[in-house]
mmCIF file with all atom_site columns, C-alpha atoms and ligand atoms in Angstrom:
data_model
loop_
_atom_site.group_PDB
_atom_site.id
_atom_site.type_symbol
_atom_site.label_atom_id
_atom_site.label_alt_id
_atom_site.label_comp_id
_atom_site.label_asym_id
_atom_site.label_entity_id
_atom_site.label_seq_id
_atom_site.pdbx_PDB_ins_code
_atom_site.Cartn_x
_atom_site.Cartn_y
_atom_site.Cartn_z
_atom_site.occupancy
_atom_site.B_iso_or_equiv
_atom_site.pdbx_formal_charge
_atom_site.auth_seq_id
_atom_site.auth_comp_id
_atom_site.auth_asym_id
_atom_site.auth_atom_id
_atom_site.pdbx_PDB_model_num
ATOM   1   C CA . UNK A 1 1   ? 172.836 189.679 100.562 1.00 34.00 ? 218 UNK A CA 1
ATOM   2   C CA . UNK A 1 2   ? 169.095 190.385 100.362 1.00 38.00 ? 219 UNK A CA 1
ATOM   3   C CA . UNK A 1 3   ? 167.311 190.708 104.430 1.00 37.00 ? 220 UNK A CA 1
ATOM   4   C CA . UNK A 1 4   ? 165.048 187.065 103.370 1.00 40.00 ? 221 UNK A CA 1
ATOM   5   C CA . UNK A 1 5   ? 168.681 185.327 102.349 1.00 39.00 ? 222 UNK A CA 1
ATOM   6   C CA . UNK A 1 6   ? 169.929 185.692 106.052 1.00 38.00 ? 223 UNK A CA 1
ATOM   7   C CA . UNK A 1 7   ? 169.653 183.647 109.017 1.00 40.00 ? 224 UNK A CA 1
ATOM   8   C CA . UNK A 1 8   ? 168.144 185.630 112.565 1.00 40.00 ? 225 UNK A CA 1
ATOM   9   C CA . UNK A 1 9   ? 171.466 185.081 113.905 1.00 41.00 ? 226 UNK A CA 1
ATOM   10  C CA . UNK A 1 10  ? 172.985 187.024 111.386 1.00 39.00 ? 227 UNK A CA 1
ATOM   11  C CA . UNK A 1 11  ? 171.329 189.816 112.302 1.00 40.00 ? 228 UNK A CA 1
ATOM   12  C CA . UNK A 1 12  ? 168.166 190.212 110.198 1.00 46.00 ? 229 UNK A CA 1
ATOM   13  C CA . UNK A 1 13  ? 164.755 190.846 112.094 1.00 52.00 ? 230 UNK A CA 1
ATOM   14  C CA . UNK A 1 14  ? 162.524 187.540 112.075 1.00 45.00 ? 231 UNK A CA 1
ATOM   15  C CA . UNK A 1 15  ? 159.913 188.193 109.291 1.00 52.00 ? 232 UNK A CA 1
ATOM   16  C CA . UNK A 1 16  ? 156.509 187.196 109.348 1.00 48.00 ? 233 UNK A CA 1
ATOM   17  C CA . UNK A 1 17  ? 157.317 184.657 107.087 1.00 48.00 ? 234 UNK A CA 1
ATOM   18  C CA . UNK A 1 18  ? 159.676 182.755 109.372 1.00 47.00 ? 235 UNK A CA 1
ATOM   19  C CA . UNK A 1 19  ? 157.210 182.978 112.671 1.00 45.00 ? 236 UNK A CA 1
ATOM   20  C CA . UNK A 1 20  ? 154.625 181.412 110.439 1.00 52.00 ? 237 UNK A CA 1
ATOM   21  C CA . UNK A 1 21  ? 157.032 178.452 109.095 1.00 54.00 ? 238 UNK A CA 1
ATOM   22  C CA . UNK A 1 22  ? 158.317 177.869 112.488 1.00 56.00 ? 239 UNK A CA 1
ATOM   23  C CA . UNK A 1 23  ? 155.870 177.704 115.073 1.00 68.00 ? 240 UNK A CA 1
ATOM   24  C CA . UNK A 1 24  ? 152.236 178.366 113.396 1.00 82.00 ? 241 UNK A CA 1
ATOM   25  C CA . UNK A 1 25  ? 150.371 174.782 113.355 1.00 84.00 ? 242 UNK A CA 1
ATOM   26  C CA . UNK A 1 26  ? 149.403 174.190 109.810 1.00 83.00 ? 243 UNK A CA 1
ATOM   27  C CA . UNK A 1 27  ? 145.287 174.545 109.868 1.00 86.00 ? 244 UNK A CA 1
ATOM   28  C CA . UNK A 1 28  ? 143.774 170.856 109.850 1.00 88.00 ? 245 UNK A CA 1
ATOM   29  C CA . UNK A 1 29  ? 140.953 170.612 107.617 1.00 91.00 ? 246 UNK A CA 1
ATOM   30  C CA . UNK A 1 30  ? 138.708 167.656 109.060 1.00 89.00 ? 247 UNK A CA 1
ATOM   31  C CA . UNK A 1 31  ? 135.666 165.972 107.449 1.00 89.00 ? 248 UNK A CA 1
ATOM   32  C CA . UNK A 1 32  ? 132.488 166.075 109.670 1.00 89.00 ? 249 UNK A CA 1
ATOM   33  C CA . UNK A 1 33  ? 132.222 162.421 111.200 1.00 93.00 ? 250 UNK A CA 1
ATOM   34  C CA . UNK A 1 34  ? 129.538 160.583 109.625 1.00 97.00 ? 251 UNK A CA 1
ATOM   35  C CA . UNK A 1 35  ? 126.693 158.276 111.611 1.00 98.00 ? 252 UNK A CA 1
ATOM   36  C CA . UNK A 1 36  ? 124.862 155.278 111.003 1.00 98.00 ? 253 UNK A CA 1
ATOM   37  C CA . UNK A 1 37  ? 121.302 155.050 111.690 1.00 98.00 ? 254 UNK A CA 1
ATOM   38  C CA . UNK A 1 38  ? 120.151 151.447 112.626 1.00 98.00 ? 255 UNK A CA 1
ATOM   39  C CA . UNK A 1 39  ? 117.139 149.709 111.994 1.00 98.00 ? 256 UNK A CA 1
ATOM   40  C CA . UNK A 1 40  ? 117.125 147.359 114.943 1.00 98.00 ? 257 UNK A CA 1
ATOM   41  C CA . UNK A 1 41  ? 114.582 144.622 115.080 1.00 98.00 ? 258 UNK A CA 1
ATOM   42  C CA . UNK A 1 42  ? 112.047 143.678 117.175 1.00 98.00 ? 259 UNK A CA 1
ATOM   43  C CA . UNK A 1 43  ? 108.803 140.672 117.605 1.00 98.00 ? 260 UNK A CA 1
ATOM   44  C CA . UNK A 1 44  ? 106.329 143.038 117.426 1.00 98.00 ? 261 UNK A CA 1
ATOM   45  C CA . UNK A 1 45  ? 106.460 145.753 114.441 1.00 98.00 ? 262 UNK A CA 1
ATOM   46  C CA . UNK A 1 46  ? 104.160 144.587 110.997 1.00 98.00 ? 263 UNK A CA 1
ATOM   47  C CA . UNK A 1 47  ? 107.026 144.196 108.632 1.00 98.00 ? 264 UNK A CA 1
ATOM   48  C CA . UNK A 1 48  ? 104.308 146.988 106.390 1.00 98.00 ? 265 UNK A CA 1
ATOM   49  C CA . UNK A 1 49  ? 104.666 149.651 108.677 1.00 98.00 ? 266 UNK A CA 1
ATOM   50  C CA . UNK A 1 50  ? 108.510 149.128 108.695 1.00 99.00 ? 267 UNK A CA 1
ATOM   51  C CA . UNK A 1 51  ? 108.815 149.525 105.021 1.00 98.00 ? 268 UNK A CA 1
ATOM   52  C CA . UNK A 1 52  ? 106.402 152.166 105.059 1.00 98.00 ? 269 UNK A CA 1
ATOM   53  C CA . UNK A 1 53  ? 108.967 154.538 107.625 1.00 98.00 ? 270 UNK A CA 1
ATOM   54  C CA . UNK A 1 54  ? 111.643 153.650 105.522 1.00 98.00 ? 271 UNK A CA 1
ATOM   55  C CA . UNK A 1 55  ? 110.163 154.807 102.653 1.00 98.00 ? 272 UNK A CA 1
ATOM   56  C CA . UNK A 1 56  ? 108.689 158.102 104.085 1.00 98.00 ? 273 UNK A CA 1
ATOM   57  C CA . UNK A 1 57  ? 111.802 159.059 106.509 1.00 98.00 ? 274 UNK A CA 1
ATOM   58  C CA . UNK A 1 58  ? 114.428 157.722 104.306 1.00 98.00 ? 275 UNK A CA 1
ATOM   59  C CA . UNK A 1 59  ? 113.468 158.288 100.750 1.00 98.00 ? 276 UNK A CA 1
ATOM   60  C CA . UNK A 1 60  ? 113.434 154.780 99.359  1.00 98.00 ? 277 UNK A CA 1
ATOM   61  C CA . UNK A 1 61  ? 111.701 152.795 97.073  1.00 98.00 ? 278 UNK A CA 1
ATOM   62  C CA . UNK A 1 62  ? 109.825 149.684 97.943  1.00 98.00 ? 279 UNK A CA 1
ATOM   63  C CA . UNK A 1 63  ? 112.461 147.616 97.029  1.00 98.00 ? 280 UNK A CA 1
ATOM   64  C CA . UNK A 1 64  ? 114.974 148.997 98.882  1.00 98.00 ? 281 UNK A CA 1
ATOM   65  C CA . UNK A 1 65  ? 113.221 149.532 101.870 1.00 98.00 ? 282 UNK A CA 1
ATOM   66  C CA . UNK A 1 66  ? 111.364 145.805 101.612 1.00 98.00 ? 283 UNK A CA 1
ATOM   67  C CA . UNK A 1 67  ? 115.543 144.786 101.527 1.00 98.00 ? 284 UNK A CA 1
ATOM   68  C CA . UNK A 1 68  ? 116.919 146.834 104.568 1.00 98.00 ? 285 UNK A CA 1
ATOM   69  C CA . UNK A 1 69  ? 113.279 145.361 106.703 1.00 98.00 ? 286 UNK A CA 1
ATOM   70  C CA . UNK A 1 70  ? 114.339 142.247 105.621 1.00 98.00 ? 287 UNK A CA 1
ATOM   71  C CA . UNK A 1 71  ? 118.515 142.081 106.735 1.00 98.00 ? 288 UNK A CA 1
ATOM   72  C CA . UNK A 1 72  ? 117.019 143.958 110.256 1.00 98.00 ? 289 UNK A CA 1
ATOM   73  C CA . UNK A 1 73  ? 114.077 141.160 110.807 1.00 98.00 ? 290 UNK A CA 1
ATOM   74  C CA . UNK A 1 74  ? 116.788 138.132 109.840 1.00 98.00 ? 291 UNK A CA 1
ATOM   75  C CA . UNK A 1 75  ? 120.302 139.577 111.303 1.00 98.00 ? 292 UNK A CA 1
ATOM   76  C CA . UNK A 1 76  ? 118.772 141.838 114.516 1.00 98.00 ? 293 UNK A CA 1
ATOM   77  C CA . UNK A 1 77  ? 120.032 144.937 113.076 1.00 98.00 ? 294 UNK A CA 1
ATOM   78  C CA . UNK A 1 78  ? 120.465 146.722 109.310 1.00 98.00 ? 295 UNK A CA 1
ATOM   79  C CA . UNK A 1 79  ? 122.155 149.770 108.366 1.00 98.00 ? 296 UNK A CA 1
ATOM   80  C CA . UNK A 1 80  ? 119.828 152.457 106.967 1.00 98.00 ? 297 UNK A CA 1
ATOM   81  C CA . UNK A 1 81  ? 122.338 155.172 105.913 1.00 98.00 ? 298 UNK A CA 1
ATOM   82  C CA . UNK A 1 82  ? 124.899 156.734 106.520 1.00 98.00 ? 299 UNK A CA 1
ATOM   83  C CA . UNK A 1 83  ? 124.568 161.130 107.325 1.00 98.00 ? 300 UNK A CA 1
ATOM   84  C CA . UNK A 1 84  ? 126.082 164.620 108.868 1.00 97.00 ? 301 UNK A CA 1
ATOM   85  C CA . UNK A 1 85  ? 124.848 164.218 112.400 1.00 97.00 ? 302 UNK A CA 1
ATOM   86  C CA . UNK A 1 86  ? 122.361 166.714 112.705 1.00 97.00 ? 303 UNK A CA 1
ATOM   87  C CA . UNK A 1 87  ? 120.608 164.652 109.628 1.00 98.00 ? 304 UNK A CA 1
ATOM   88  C CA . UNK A 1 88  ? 120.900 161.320 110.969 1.00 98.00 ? 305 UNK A CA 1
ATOM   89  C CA . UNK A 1 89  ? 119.512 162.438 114.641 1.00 98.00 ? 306 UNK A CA 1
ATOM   90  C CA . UNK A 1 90  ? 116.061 164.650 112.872 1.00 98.00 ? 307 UNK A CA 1
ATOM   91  C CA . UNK A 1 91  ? 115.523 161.612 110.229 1.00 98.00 ? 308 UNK A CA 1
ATOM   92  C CA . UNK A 1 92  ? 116.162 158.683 113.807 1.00 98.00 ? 309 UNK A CA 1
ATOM   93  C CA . UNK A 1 93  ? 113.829 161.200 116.097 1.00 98.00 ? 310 UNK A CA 1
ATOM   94  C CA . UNK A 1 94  ? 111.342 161.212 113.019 1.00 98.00 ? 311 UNK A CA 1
ATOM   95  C CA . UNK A 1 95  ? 111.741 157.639 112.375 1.00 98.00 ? 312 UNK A CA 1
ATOM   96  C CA . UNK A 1 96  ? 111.264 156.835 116.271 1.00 98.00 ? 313 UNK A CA 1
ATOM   97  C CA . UNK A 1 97  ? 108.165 159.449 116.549 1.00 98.00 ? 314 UNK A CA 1
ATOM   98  C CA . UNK A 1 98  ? 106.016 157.384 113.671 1.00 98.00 ? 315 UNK A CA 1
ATOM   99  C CA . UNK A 1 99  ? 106.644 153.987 115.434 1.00 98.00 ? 316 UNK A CA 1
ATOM   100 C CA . UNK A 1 100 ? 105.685 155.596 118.947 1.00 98.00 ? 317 UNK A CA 1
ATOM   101 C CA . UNK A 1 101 ? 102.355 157.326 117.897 1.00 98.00 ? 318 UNK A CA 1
ATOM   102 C CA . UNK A 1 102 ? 101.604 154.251 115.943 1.00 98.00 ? 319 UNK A CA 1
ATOM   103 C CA . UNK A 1 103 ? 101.839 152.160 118.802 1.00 98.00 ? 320 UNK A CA 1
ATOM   104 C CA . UNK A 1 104 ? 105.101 150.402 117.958 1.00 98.00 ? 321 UNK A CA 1
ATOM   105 C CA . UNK A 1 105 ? 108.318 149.169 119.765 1.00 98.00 ? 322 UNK A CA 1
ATOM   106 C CA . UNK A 1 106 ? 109.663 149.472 116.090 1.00 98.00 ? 323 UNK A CA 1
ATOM   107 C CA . UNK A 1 107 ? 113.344 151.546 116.866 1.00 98.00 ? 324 UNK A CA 1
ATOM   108 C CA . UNK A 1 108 ? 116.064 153.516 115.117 1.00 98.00 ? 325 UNK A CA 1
ATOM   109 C CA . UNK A 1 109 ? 119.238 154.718 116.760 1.00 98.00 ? 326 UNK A CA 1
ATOM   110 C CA . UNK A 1 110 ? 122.411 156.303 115.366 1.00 98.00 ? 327 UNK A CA 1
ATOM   111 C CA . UNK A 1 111 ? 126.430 155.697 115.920 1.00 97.00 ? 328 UNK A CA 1
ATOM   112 C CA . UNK A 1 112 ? 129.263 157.203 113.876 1.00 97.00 ? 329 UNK A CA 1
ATOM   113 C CA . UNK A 1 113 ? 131.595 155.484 111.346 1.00 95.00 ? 330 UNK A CA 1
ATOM   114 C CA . UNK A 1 114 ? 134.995 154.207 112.177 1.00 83.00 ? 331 UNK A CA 1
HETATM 115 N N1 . TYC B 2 .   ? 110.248 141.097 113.045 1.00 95.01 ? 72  TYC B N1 1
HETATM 116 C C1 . TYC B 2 .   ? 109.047 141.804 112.678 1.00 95.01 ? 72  TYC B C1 1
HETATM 117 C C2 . TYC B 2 .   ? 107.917 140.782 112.428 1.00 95.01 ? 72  TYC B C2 1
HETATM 118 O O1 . TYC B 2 .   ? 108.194 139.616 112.254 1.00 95.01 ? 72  TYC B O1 1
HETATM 119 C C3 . TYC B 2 .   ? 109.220 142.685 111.437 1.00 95.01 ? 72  TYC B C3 1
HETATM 120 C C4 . TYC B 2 .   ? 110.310 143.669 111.615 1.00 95.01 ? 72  TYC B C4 1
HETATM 121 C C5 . TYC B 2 .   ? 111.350 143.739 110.692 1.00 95.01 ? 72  TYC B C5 1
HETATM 122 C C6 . TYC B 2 .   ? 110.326 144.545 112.720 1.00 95.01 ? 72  TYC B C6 1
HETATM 123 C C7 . TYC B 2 .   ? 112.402 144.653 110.846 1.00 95.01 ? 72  TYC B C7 1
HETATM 124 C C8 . TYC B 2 .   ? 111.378 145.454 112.877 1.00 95.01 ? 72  TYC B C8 1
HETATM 125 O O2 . TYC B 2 .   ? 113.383 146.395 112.088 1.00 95.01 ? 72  TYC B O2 1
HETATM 126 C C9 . TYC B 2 .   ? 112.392 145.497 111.941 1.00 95.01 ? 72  TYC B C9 1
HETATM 127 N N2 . TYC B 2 .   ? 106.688 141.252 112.379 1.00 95.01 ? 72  TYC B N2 1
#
């Protein structure tokens, strides 16, 4: 009988082979988590200057953008989009700088998916 066709208790040295089916945790490959960022509403913010952020910090067309104002100015709230989280807190910070220095209580924050 060939040494990988026996059993330890037959005498055979444990291989590397059998440590690393037995007790080595199979390596879990996990996706990043993914965030939100939230256009939140507020009483005060020109609905202009919104779309104009979401155009320059989010890349989107006026239509788009004149959509996700919208859904935040009637329901409180809007998802932007959805990023890594390194993305979605520069393009919130950005977001939140530009309504600051303009003067605005206009806000974006960030919270991860499910
Ligand atoms: N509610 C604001 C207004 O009536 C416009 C607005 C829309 C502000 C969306 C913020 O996220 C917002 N001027």
């Amino acid at each position: 009988m060939s040494l990988s066709g026996m059993t330890p208790d037959e005498g055979a040295a444990m291989t590397d082979s059998d440590i690393k089916a037995r007790t080595r945790a199979k390596p879990k490959v996990e996706r990043p988590k993914m965030y939100k960022v939230i256009l939140l509403n507020d009483d005060f913010t020109p609905r202009e200057f919104v779309v104009k952020v979401l155009k320059a910090e989010f890349g989107m067309g006026e239509d788009r953008a004149y959509a996700v104002m919208l859904t935040a100015h009637r329901k409180g709230v809007c998802v932007v989009a959805v990023y890594a989280k390194d993305i979605a807190e520069t393009k919130t910070d950005r977001a939140n700088d530009r309504a600051q220095r303009a003067g605005y209580p206009l806000r974006f924050t960030m919270e991860p998916e499910e």
